[in-house]
Coordinates of C-alpha atoms and ligand atoms in Angstrom, one line a residue:
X1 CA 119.0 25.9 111.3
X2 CA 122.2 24.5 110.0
X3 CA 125.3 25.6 111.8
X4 CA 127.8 24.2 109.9
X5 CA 126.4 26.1 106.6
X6 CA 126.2 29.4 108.8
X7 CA 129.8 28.6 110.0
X8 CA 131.0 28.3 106.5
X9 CA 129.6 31.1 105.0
X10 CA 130.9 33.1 108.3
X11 CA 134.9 32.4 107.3
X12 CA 137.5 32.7 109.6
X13 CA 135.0 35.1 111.9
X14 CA 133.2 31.7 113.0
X15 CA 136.1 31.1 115.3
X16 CA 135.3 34.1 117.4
X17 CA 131.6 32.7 117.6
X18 CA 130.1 29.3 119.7
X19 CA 126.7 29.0 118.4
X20 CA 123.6 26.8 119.6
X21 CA 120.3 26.8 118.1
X22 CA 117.5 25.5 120.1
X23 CA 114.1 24.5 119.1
X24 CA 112.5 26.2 121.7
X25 CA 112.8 27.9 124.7
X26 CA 111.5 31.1 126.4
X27 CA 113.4 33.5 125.9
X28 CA 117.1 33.3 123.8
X29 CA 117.9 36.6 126.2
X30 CA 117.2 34.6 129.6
X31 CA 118.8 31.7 128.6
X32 CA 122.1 33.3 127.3
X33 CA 122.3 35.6 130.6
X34 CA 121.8 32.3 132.8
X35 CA 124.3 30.9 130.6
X36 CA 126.7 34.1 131.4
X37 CA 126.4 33.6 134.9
X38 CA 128.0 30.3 134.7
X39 CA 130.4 31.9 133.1
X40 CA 130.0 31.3 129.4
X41 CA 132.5 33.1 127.1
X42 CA 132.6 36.3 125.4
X43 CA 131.0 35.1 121.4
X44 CA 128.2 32.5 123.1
X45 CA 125.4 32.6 121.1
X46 CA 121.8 31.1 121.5
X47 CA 118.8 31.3 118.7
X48 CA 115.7 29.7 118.7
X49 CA 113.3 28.4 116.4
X50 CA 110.7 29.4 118.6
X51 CA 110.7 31.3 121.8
X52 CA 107.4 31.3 123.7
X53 CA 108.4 34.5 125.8
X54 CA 110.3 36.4 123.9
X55 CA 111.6 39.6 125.5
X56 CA 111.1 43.7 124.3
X57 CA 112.3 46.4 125.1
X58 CA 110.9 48.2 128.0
X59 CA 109.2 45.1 129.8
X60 CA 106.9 44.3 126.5
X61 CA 106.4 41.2 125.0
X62 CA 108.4 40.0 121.7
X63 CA 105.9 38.5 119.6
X64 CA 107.8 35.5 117.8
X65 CA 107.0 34.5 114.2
X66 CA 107.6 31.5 111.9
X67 CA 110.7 31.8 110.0
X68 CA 111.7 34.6 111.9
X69 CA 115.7 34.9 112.9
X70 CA 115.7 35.3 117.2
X71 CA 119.0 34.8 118.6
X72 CA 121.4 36.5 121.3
X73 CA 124.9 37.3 121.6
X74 CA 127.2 37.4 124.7
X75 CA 129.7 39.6 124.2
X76 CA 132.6 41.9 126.6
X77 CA 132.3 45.5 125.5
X78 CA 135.0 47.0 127.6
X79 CA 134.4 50.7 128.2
X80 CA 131.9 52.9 128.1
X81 CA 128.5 51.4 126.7
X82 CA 126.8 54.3 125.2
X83 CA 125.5 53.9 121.9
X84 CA 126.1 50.4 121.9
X85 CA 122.4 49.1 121.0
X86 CA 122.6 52.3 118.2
X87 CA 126.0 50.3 116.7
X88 CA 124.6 47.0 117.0
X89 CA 121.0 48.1 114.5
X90 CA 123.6 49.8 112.1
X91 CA 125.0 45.6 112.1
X92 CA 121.4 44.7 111.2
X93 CA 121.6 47.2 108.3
X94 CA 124.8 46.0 107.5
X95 CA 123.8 42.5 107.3
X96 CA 121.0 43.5 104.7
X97 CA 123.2 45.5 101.9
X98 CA 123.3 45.8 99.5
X99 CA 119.7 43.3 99.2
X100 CA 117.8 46.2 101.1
X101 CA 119.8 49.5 100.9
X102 CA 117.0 51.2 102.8
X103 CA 116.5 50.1 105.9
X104 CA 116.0 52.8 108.1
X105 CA 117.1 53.6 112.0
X106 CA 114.3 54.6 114.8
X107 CA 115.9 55.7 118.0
X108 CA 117.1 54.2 120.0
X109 CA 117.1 50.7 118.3
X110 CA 114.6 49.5 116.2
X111 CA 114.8 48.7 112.4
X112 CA 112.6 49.8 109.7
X113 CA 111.8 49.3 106.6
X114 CA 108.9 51.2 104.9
X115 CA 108.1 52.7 108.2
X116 CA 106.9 49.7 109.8
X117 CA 109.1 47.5 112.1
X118 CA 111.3 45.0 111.1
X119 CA 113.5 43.9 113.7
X120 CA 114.2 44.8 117.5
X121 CA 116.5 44.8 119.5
X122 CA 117.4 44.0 123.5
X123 CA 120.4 44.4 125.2
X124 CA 120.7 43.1 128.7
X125 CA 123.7 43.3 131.3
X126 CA 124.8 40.5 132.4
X127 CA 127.6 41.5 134.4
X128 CA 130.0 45.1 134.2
X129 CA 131.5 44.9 131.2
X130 CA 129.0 41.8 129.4
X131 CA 126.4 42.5 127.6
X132 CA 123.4 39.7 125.8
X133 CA 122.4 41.3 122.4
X134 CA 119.0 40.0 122.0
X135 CA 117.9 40.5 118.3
X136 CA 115.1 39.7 116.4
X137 CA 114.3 40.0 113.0
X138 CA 111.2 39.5 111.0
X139 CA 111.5 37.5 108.0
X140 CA 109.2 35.9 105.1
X141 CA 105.3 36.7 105.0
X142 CA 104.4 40.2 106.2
X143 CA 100.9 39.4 105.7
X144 CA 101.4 37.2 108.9
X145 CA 102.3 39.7 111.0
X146 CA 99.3 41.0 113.1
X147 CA 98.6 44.5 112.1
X148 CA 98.1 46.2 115.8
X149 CA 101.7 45.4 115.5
X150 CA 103.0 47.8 112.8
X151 CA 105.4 45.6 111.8
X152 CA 106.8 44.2 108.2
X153 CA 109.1 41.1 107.2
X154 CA 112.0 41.7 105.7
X155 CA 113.3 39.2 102.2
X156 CA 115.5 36.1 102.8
X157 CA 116.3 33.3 100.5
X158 CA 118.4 32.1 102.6
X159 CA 118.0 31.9 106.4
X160 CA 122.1 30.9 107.2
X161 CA 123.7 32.9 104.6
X162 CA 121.9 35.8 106.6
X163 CA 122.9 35.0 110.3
X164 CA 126.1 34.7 108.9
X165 CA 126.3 38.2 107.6
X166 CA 124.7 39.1 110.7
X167 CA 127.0 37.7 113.0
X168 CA 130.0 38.7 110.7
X169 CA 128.4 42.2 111.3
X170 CA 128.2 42.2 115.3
X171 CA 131.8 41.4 115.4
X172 CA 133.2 44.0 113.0
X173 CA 130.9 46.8 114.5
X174 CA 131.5 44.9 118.3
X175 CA 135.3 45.4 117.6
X176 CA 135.0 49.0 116.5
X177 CA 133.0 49.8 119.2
X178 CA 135.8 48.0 121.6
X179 CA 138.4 50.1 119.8
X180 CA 136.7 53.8 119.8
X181 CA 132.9 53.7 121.1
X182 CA 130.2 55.2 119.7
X183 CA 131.6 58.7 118.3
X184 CA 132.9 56.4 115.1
X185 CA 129.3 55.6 114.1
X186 CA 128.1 58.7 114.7
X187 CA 127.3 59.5 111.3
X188 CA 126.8 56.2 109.6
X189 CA 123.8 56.6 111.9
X190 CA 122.4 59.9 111.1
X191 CA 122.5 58.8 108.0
X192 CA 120.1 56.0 108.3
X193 CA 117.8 58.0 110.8
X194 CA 114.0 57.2 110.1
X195 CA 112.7 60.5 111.9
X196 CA 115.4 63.0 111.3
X197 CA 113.6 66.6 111.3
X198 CA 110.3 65.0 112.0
X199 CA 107.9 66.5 115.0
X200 CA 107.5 63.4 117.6
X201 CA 106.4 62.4 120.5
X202 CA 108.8 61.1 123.3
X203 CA 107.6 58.6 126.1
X204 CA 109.3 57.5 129.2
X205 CA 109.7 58.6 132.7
X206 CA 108.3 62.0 131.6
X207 CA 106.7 62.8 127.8
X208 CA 108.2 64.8 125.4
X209 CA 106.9 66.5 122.4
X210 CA 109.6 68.2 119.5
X211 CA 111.3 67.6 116.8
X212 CA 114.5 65.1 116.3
X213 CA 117.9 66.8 115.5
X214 CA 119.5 63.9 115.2
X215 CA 122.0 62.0 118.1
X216 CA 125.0 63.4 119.3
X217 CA 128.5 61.1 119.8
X218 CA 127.1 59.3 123.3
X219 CA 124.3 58.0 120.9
X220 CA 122.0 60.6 123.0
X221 CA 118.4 62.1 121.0
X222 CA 118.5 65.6 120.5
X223 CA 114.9 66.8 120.5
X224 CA 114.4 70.6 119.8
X225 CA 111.7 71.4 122.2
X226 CA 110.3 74.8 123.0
X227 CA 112.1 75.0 125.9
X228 CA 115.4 74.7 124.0
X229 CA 117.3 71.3 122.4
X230 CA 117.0 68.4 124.8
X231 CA 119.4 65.5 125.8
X232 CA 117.0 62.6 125.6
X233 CA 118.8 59.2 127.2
X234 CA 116.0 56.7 126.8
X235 CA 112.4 56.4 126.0
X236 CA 109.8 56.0 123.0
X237 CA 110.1 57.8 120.5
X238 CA 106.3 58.1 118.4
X239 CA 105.9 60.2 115.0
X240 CA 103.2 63.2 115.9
X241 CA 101.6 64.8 113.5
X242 CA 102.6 68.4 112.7
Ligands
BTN301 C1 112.2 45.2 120.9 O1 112.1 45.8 119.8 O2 111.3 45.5 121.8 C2 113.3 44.3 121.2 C3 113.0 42.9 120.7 C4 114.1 42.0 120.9 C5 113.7 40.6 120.5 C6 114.9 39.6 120.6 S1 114.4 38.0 119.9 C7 115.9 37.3 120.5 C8 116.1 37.9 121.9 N1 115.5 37.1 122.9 C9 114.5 37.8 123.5 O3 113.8 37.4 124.4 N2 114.4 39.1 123.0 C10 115.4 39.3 122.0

């Protein structure tokens, strides 16, 4: 990667940002929290050329690919955090337009684009307050990708001018996140939903089966179930069939 053509194409944003990119390492995620601990500052960010255990959500494995873009952010969110993973995927789609106008959203973070995956996202805590914003997007040959994984790539030409527009994109929706939390991208979000009135299948603690009415302003799922419209806070969220 080179960093001084991502920090040019960044502008005067590539002040706020102190960027390494290593060749390898496990996990981007682990390294930038270990990095936190010794107290890096807020705008410390870490990708890799390959990581050989990348980190998913909910304790699963993020399969890394040639090519692909795997970095994390460190950055102090004061305030409440809800929502914030939701606000960082509408940076992802931001970083993409107008290129691919229709990437789509899929509760609570992942990105989509023709219904298959196309980049993920993991947030960790490093401390109150601190939060690494792991991300991961799949770029170049789709045909690559393994197919158990349901995943696609998305286009690049150009790998910098991309995690430019990416990082620009964290810190414009990071700052507006700062300034008024979740409730402004309320329905910037709706509006990318991938399953909005579709009949799903939610798994976590407990499984859930209804049909998505959106997210309400704490970045919550509201899943119409028989038993009335349901709060749902965190979990997996699977199309069903009708
Ligand atoms: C998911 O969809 O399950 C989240 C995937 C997050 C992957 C990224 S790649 C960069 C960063 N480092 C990690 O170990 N994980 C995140």
């Amino acid at each position: 990667m080179n960093l001084s053509a991502i920090q040019q194409a960044m502008g005067p944003q590539s002040a706020r940002f102190h960027v390494q990119w290593l060749a390898r390492c496990g996990s981007t995620n682990q390294v930038l929290l270990e990095a936190a601990r010794q107290g890096a500052p807020s705008g410390t960010l870490i990708g890799a050329e390959i990581q050989d255990a990348g980190r998913g959500r909910r304790g699963r494995e993020w399969q890394h690919l040639k090519g692909n873009l795997a970095f994390s952010l460190l950055w102090h969110v004061p305030g409440d955090p809800s929502g914030l993973s939701l606000a960082v995927g509408l940076a992802v789609t931001e970083a993409f337009s107008p290129q691919v106008p229709d990437l789509r959203l899929k509760w609570p973070n992942d990105v989509l684009w023709q219904q298959k995956k196309a980049a993920g996202i993991l947030i960790e805590v490093a401390r109150p307050e601190w939060y690494v914003i792991g991300i991961g997007v799949n770029l170049g040959d789709a045909a690559a990708l393994p197919a158990e994984l349901n995943a696609t790539a998305l286009p690049c030409a150009n790998r910098e001018q991309l995690a430019a527009r990416l990082f620009v994109a964290l810190a414009e929706v990071l700052d507006r996140f700062a300034a008024s939390g979740f409730a402004g991208f309320h329905v910037q979000w709706m509006a990318r939903d991938a399953f909005a009135n579709s009949q799903v299948l939610v798994s976590g603690a407990t499984s859930l089966t209804g049909i998505v009415r959106g997210i309400d302003e704490a970045g919550a799922l509201l899943l119409e179930t028989n038993a009335g419209t349901i709060r749902v806070m965190s979990g997996d969220v699977s199309l069903r069939p009708a």
